[in-house]
Structures are given as C-alpha cells and as structure tokens.
Coordinates of C-alpha atoms in Angstrom, one line a residue:
X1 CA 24.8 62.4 38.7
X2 CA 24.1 61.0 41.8
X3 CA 20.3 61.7 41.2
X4 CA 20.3 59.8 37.9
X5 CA 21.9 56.6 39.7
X6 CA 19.5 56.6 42.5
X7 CA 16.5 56.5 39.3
X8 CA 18.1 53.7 37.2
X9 CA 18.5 51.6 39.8
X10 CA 15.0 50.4 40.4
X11 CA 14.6 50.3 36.9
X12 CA 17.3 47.6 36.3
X13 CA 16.4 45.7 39.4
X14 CA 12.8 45.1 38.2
X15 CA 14.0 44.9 34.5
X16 CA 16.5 42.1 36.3
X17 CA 14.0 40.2 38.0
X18 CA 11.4 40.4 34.6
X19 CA 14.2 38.7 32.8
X20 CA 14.6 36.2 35.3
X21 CA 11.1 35.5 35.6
X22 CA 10.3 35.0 32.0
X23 CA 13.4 33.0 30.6
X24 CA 12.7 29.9 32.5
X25 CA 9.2 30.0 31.3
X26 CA 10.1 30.2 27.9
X27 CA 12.9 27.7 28.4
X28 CA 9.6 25.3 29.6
X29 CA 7.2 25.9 27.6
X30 CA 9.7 25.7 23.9
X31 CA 11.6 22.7 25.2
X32 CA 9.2 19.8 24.7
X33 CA 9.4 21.3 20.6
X34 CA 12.8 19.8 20.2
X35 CA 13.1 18.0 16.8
X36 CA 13.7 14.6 17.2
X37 CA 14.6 12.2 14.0
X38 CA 12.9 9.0 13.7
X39 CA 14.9 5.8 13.2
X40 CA 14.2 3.8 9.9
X41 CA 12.8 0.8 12.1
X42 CA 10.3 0.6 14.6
X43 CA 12.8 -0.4 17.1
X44 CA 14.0 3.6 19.0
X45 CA 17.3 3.4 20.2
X46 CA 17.3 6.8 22.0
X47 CA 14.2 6.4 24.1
X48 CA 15.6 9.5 26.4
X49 CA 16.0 12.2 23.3
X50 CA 12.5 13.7 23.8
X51 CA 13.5 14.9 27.3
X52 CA 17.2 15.4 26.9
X53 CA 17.1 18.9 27.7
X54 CA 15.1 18.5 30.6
X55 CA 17.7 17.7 32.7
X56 CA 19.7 21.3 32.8
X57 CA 18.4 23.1 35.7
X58 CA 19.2 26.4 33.9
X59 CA 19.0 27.4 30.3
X60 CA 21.6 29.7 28.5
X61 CA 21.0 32.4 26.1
X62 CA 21.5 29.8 23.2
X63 CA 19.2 27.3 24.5
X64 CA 16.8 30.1 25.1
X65 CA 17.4 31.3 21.4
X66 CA 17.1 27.8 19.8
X67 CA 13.7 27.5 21.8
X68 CA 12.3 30.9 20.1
X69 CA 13.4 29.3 16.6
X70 CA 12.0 26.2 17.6
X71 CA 8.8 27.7 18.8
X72 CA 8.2 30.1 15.6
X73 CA 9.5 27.1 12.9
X74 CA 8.1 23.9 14.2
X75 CA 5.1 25.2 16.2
X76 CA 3.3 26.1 13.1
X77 CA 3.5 23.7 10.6
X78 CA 2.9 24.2 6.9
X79 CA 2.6 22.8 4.0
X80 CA 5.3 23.8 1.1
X81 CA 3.7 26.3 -1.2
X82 CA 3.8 24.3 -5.0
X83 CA 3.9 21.1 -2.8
X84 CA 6.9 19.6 -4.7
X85 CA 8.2 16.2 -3.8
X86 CA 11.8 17.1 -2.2
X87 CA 12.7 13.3 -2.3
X88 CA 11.5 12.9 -6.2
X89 CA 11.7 15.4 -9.0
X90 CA 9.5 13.0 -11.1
X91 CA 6.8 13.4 -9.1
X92 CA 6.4 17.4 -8.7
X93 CA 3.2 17.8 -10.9
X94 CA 1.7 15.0 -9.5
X95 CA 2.3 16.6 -5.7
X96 CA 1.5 20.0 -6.6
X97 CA -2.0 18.9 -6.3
X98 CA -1.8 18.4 -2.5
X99 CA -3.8 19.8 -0.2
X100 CA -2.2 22.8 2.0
X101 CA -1.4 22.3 5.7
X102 CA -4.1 24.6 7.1
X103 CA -1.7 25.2 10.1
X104 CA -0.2 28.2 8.7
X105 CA -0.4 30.5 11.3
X106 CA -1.0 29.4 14.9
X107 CA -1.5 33.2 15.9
X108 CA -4.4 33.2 13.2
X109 CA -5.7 29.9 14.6
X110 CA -9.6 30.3 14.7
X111 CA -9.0 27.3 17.2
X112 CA -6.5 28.8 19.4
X113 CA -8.1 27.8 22.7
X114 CA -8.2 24.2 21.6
X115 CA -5.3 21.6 22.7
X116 CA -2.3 22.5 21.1
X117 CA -1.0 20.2 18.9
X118 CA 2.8 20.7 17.4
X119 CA 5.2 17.8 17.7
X120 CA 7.2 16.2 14.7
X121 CA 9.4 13.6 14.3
X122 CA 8.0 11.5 17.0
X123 CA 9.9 8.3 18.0
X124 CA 8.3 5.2 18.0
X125 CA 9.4 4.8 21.8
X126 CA 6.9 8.0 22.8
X127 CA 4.0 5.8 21.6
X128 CA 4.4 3.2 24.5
X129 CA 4.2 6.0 27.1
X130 CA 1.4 7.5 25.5
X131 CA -2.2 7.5 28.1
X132 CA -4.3 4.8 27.3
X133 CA -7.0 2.5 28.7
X134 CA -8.3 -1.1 27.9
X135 CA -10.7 -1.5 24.9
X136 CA -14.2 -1.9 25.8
X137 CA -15.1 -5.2 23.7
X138 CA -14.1 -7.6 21.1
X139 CA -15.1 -9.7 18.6
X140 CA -13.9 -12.2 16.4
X141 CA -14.0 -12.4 12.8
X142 CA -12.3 -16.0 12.3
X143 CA -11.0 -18.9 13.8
X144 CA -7.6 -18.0 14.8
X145 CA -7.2 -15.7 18.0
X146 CA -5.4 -13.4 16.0
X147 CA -8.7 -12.6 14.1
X148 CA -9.9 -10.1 16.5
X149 CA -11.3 -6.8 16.4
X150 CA -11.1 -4.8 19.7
X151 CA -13.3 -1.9 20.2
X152 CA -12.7 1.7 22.1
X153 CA -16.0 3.2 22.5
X154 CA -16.2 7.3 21.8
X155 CA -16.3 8.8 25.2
X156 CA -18.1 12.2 24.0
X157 CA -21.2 10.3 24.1
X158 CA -23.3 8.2 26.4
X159 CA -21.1 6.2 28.6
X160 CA -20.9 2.4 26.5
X161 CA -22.4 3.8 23.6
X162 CA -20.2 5.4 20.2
X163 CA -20.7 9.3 19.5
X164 CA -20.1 10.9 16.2
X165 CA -17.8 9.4 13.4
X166 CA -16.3 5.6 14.0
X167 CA -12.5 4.6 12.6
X168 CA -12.3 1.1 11.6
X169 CA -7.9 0.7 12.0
X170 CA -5.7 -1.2 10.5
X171 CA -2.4 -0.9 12.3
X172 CA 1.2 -1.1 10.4
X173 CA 4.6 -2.4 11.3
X174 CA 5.9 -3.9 7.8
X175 CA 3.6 -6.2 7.9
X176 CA 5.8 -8.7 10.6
X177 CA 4.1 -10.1 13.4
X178 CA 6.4 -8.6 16.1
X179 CA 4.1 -5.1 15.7
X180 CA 0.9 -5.9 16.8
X181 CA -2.1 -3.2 16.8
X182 CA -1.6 -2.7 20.9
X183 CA 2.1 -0.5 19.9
X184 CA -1.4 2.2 19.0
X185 CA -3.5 2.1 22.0
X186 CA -2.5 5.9 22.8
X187 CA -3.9 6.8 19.4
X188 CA -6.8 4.8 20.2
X189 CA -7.6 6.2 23.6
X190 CA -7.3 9.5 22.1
X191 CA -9.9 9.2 19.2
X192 CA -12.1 7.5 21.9
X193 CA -11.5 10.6 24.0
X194 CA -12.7 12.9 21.5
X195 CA -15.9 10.8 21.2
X196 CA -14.8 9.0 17.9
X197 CA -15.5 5.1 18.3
X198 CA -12.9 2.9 17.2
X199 CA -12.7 -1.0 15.8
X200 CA -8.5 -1.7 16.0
X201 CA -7.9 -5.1 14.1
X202 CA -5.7 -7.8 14.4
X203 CA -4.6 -9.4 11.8
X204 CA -2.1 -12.5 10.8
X205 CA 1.1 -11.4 9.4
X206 CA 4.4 -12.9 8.4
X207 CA 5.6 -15.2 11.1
X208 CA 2.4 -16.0 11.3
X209 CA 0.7 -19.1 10.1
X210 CA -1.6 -17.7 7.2
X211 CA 0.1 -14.2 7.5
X212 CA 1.7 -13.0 4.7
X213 CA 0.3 -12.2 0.5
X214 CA -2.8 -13.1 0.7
X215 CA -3.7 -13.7 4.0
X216 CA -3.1 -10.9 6.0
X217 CA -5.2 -8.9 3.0
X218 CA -8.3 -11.5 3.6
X219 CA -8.1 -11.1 7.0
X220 CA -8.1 -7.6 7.0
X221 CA -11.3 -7.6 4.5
X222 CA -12.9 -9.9 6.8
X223 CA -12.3 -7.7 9.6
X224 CA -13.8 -4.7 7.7
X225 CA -16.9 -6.3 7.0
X226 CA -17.2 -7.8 9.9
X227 CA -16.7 -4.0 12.0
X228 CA -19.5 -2.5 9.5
X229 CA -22.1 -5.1 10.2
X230 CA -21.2 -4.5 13.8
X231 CA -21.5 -0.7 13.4
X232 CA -24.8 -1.2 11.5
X233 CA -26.4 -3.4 13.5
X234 CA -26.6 -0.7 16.3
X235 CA -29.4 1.1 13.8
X236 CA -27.5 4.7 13.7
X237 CA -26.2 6.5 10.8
X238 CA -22.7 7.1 11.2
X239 CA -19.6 8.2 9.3
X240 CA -17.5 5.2 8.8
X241 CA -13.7 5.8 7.8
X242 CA -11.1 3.1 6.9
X243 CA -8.0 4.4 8.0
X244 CA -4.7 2.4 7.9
X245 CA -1.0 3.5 8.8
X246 CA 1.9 2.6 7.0
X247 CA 1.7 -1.6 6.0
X248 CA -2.3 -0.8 7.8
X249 CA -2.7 1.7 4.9
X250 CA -1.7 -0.4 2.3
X251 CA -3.9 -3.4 3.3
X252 CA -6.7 -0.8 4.4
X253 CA -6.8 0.9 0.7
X254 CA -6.5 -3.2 -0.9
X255 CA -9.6 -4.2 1.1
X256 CA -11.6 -0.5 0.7
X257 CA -11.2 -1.8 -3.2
X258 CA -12.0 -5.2 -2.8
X259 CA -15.1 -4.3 -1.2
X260 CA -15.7 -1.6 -3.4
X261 CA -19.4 -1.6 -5.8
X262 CA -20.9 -4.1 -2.6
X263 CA -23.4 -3.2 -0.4
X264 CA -20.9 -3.3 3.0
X265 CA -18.2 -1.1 0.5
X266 CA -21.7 1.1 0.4
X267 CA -21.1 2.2 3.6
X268 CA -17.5 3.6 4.2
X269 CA -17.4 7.2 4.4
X270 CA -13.9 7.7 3.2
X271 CA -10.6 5.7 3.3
X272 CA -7.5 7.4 5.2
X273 CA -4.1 6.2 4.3
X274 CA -1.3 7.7 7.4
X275 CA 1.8 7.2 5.6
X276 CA 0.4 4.7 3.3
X277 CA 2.4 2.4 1.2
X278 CA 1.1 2.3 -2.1
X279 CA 4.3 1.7 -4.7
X280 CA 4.7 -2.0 -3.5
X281 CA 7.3 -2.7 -6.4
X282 CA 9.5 0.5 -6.1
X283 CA 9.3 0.0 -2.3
X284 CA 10.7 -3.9 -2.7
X285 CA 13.6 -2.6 -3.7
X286 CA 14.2 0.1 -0.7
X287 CA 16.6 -0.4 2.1
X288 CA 15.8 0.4 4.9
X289 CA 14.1 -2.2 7.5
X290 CA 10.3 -2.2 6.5
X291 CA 11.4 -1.9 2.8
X292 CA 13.6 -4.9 2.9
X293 CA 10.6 -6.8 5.0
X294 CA 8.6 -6.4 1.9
X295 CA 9.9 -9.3 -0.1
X296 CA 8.9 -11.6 3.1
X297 CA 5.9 -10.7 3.0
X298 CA 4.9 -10.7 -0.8
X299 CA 7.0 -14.0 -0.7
X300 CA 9.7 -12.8 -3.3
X301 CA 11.0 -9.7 -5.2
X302 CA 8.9 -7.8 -7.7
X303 CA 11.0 -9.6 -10.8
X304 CA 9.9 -13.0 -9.8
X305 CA 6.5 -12.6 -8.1
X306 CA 5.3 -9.7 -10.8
X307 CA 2.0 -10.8 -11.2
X308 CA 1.9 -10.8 -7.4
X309 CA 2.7 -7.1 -6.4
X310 CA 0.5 -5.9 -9.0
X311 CA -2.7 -7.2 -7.5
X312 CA -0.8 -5.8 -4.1
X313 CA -0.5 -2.6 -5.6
X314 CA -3.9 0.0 -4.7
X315 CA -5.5 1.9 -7.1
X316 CA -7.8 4.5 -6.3
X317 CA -9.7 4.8 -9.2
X318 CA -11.1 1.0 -8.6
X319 CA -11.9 2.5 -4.7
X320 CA -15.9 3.4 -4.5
X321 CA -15.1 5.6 -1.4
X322 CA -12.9 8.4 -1.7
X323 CA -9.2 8.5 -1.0
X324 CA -6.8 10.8 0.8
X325 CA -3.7 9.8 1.4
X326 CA -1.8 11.7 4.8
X327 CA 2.0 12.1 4.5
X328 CA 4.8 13.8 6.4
X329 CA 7.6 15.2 4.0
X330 CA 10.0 14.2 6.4
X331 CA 9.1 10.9 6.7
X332 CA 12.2 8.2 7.0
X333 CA 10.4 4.6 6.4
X334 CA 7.5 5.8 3.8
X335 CA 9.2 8.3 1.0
X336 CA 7.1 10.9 0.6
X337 CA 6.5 10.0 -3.5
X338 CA 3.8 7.3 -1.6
X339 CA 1.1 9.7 -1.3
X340 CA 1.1 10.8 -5.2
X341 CA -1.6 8.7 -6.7
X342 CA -3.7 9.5 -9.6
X343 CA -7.5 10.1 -8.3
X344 CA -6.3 10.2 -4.6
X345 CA -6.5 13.8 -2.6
X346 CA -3.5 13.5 -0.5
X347 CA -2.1 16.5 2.1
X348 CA 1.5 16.8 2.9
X349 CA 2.5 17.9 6.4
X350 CA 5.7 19.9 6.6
X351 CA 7.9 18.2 8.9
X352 CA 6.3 15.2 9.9
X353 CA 7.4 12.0 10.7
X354 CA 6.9 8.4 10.4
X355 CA 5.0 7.9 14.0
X356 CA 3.7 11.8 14.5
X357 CA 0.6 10.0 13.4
X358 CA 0.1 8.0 16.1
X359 CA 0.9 10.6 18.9
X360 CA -1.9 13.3 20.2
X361 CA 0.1 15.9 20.4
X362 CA 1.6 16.2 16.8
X363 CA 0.6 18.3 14.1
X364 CA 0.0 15.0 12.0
X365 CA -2.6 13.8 14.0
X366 CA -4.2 17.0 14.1
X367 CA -4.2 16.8 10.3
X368 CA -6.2 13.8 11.1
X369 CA -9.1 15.4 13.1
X370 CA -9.6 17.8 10.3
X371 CA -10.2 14.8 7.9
X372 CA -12.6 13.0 10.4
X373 CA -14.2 16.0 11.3
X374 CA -13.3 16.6 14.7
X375 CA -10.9 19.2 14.5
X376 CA -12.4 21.6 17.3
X377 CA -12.2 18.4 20.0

C-alpha cells in the first residue's frame, strides 16, 4: 500500500500542474470569442462588453466550459444548410439559393496558418479602437468640402503605388450626416494592409445642405466616376469593386445601375453590398433607429412619396456588373430578407452582425476577402 502511494503521487503532482498550466491558456485564448449583441443604432452603450471577462484574474470551471462551447460554435462559422430566412418564412426559396459559408471547419482550413478571423456581433464602439493610419491623398469631385474622395493606397505593393484589386466605398450610417466615412478607417487600413487600394467617399447626407433623395445618390455617382477615371488614369488593369455597407450599399448598388451600359459602368468588376439595404419601402416602415431615419431621408413615407422609393429601390437585373449581396443572419439594423434579390448571388454568414463587416478580425470581413480575392492575405 505504501508502495502504490509513493507511485501516484508524482503522477498527480505533474497531472496537477498540467491542469494548471493549460486552463489559463485556454481561458485566454477563448475569451476574446464572447458573443456580444449589437445595439439597433450606431450609438454602443456598453463600450466595455468586449473585455468584460478580462478582468477576473482566475477562470472557473464554467467559464472554462463556456469558452470550449464558445470556441467550437462561434470560431467556425457556417452558413445554415437550406439557407432559410429565420426572420421571414416568405422568403425561404428565394434564400435557399445563397451561397454556403465556406468556413465550415476551421480544423479543415486549407488556410490555417493565415490570421484568424472569428468575431461576431461586433459593436459599433470596437470600430473606433480599431488600428488605423491617415489616408494617403484626396480628391474632390464637387464644390462642397464634403465631396471628397480620400484614398488608402495598398501596402502589398510599391510604397505610394496600389497592388492588386482597388474598393471604391461608400460608407453607411442611415444615411444622417452624424456618421461620416472616418467611423471605417480600421476597415480601410486593413484592406490597404493587405495590398487592396481603397477610394472612401464622402458624401452629403441629411442634415446636410443637398443631402438627402437625390443628392446624396448624385453625389455618390459622381464620386464613382470620378474614383474610376482616377484608377484608370494610372494605365494598369485592375479589378475595380463597388462595395457599400448598410445606407453605403444601398446608394453603392443605385449608382452601379445608374452607371450601368456606360463606358465608366464598363469598368467595375463587381458590386458588393455588406448588409445592404435594398427593400426601401418595407424598411420605411421598420422601427428601429436607421429604419425610422429612412422617411428623412426619402423626405416622406412610402404612401406619399411612392413614386419616390421606387426609383430608390435597386434592382439587379438593370446592374451591368454583377451583384452579391453579404449578410449576417443575425443582423439587428438590416433584417436578413435584404440580401434576397432576384438576379443577385448573395452569401449568408451564420452569426454575423451589423458592424462584423467593418472589423478585421470577424468572420464577415473574412467573407469579404474571399469575394475580392484576397483570402490567403
């Protein structure tokens, strides 16, 4: 007896100190996975939730249990098999021809050594804390300072000079001038960084003299043109994309048409909409805070400005480029039902949020690379 105690001893002891060891590195590495919920304005009330459990110096056997969940639910993302709308039974055949999340298994990942990418449900506050530098140049496209078209040049190519595929952005925030396009300077400086060059627009909006249905659309056409001729008039071939998030991607999808069948529309390689609106007179009569910011800027409700909201209201097939339309099914200011547009591929990310698409480190803007071709960066 006294033989067999001496043996198990050292046996626990190291088994002891193994356990000690690992938990706090699991603890670390599943904490930053927390779920956070997005609020249904741009304004984030709980700036501290994304580092609320960073503060307990040890972790207990639940938190260490919740992390393994967290880590094998929300670190591989995927899309839902048959694609159904959960939000809208109406709209389940239209859905089911999605695109599937092809983050199904991050063991499988072919890109495994790459930068991980697996947040959802990013609040708006983690864009403002985001890395980011200065733009390298500007240009105007009209007479107000607000007509402005600031450009990150790609950094995977000679210093000063754009590498690869180029994103001409048009930036949301229900179309009210208190967003401007600086709230996405992380998401800029990260594109840049992977050695995609990027032309972020300003724009007039409501509040704004000239903002509003139809001027923020001209503008925004205006500043398209303008960024291709720019693009062009460096003499490379490149792959052009019009992406636009949110209020961006219904204005970016309006202007792709508008310019669609002319020489500049020619040159667009594709249009991306990130949580696009694209149902202006079903959104109208939404209520949460972007939705009920729609009447100001169409300048009345859908029964009194009809006319109106349907020339605001995209359609794809009247869109020379092609169309895919990014949404997160979890998405608390753009309902998912958005993205289901006849003629328009559109992918569905499990789980995502309103802002993931803004954030490097999401599984949404990962979705992103894979459209623009830079998914290995």
């Amino acid at each position: 007896m006294n033989i067999m105690k001496s043996s198990l001893k050292p046996t626990c002891t190291l088994t002891l100190a193994a356990l000690l060891t690992f938990l706090p590195a699991l603890y670390t590495h599943a904490t930053p996975l927390k779920k956070v919920d997005s609020q249904l304005n741009y304004i984030d009330t709980h700036p501290s939730e994304l580092n609320s459990d960073s503060k307990a110096p040890h972790p207990n056997s639940a938190t260490i249990i919740d992390a393994v969940v967290a880590l094998s639910m929300m670190g591989v993302t995927q899309t839902n098999s048959n694609n159904e709308d959960i939000h809208d039974n109406e709209l389940k055949l239209s859905l089911k021809e999605a695109s599937k999340d092809t983050h199904a298994n991050a063991k499988d990942d072919v890109h495994a050594n790459k930068k991980t990418r697996m947040l959802t449900q990013v609040p708006y506050s983690a864009l403002g804390v985001l890395p980011t530098r200065e733009h390298d140049s500007k240009f105007s496209y009209g007479e107000d300072t607000l007509q402005t078209v600031y450009v990150w040049h790609g950094r995977g190519g000679i210093k000063n000079q754009f590498a690869g595929n180029v994103v001409i952005f048009v930036h949301g925030g229900c179309w009210l001038n208190a967003y401007g396009y600086d709230h996405a300077k992380g998401f800029y400086y990260a594109l840049a960084e992977l050695g995609v060059g990027v032309y972020a627009m300003e724009y007039r909006r409501v509040g704004d003299e000239g903002g509003g249905w139809p001027g923020s659309l001209e503008d925004v056409i205006n500043a398209v043109k303008a960024s291709i001729e720019k693009i062009e008039a460096m003499g490379e071939s490149r792959n052009i994309f019009v992406v636009g998030h949110s209020a961006g991607g219904h204005l970016g999808l309006l202007a792709a048409q508008q310019l669609s069948g002319s020489d500049i529309g020619a040159s667009i390689k594709q249009v991306v909409g990130l949580a696009a609106i694209t149902d202006m007179q079903r959104y109208a009569h939404g209520k949460n805070s972007c939705q009920t910011a729609t009447p100001k800027f169409m300048g009345g409700m859908p029964e009194d400005k009809f006319n109106a909201y349907k020339m605001a209201t995209p359609g794809v097939v009247d869109i020379q480029p092609s169309v895919i339309l990014l949404q997160g099914n979890q998405d608390s200011i753009v309902p998912e039902h958005h993205a289901a547009m006849v003629g328009a591929k559109n992918r569905i990310v499990t789980n995502g949020g309103h802002f993931d698409w803004l954030h490097p480190e999401s599984t949404s803007f990962d979705a992103l690379l894979e459209v623009l071709g830079e998914h290995d960066k």
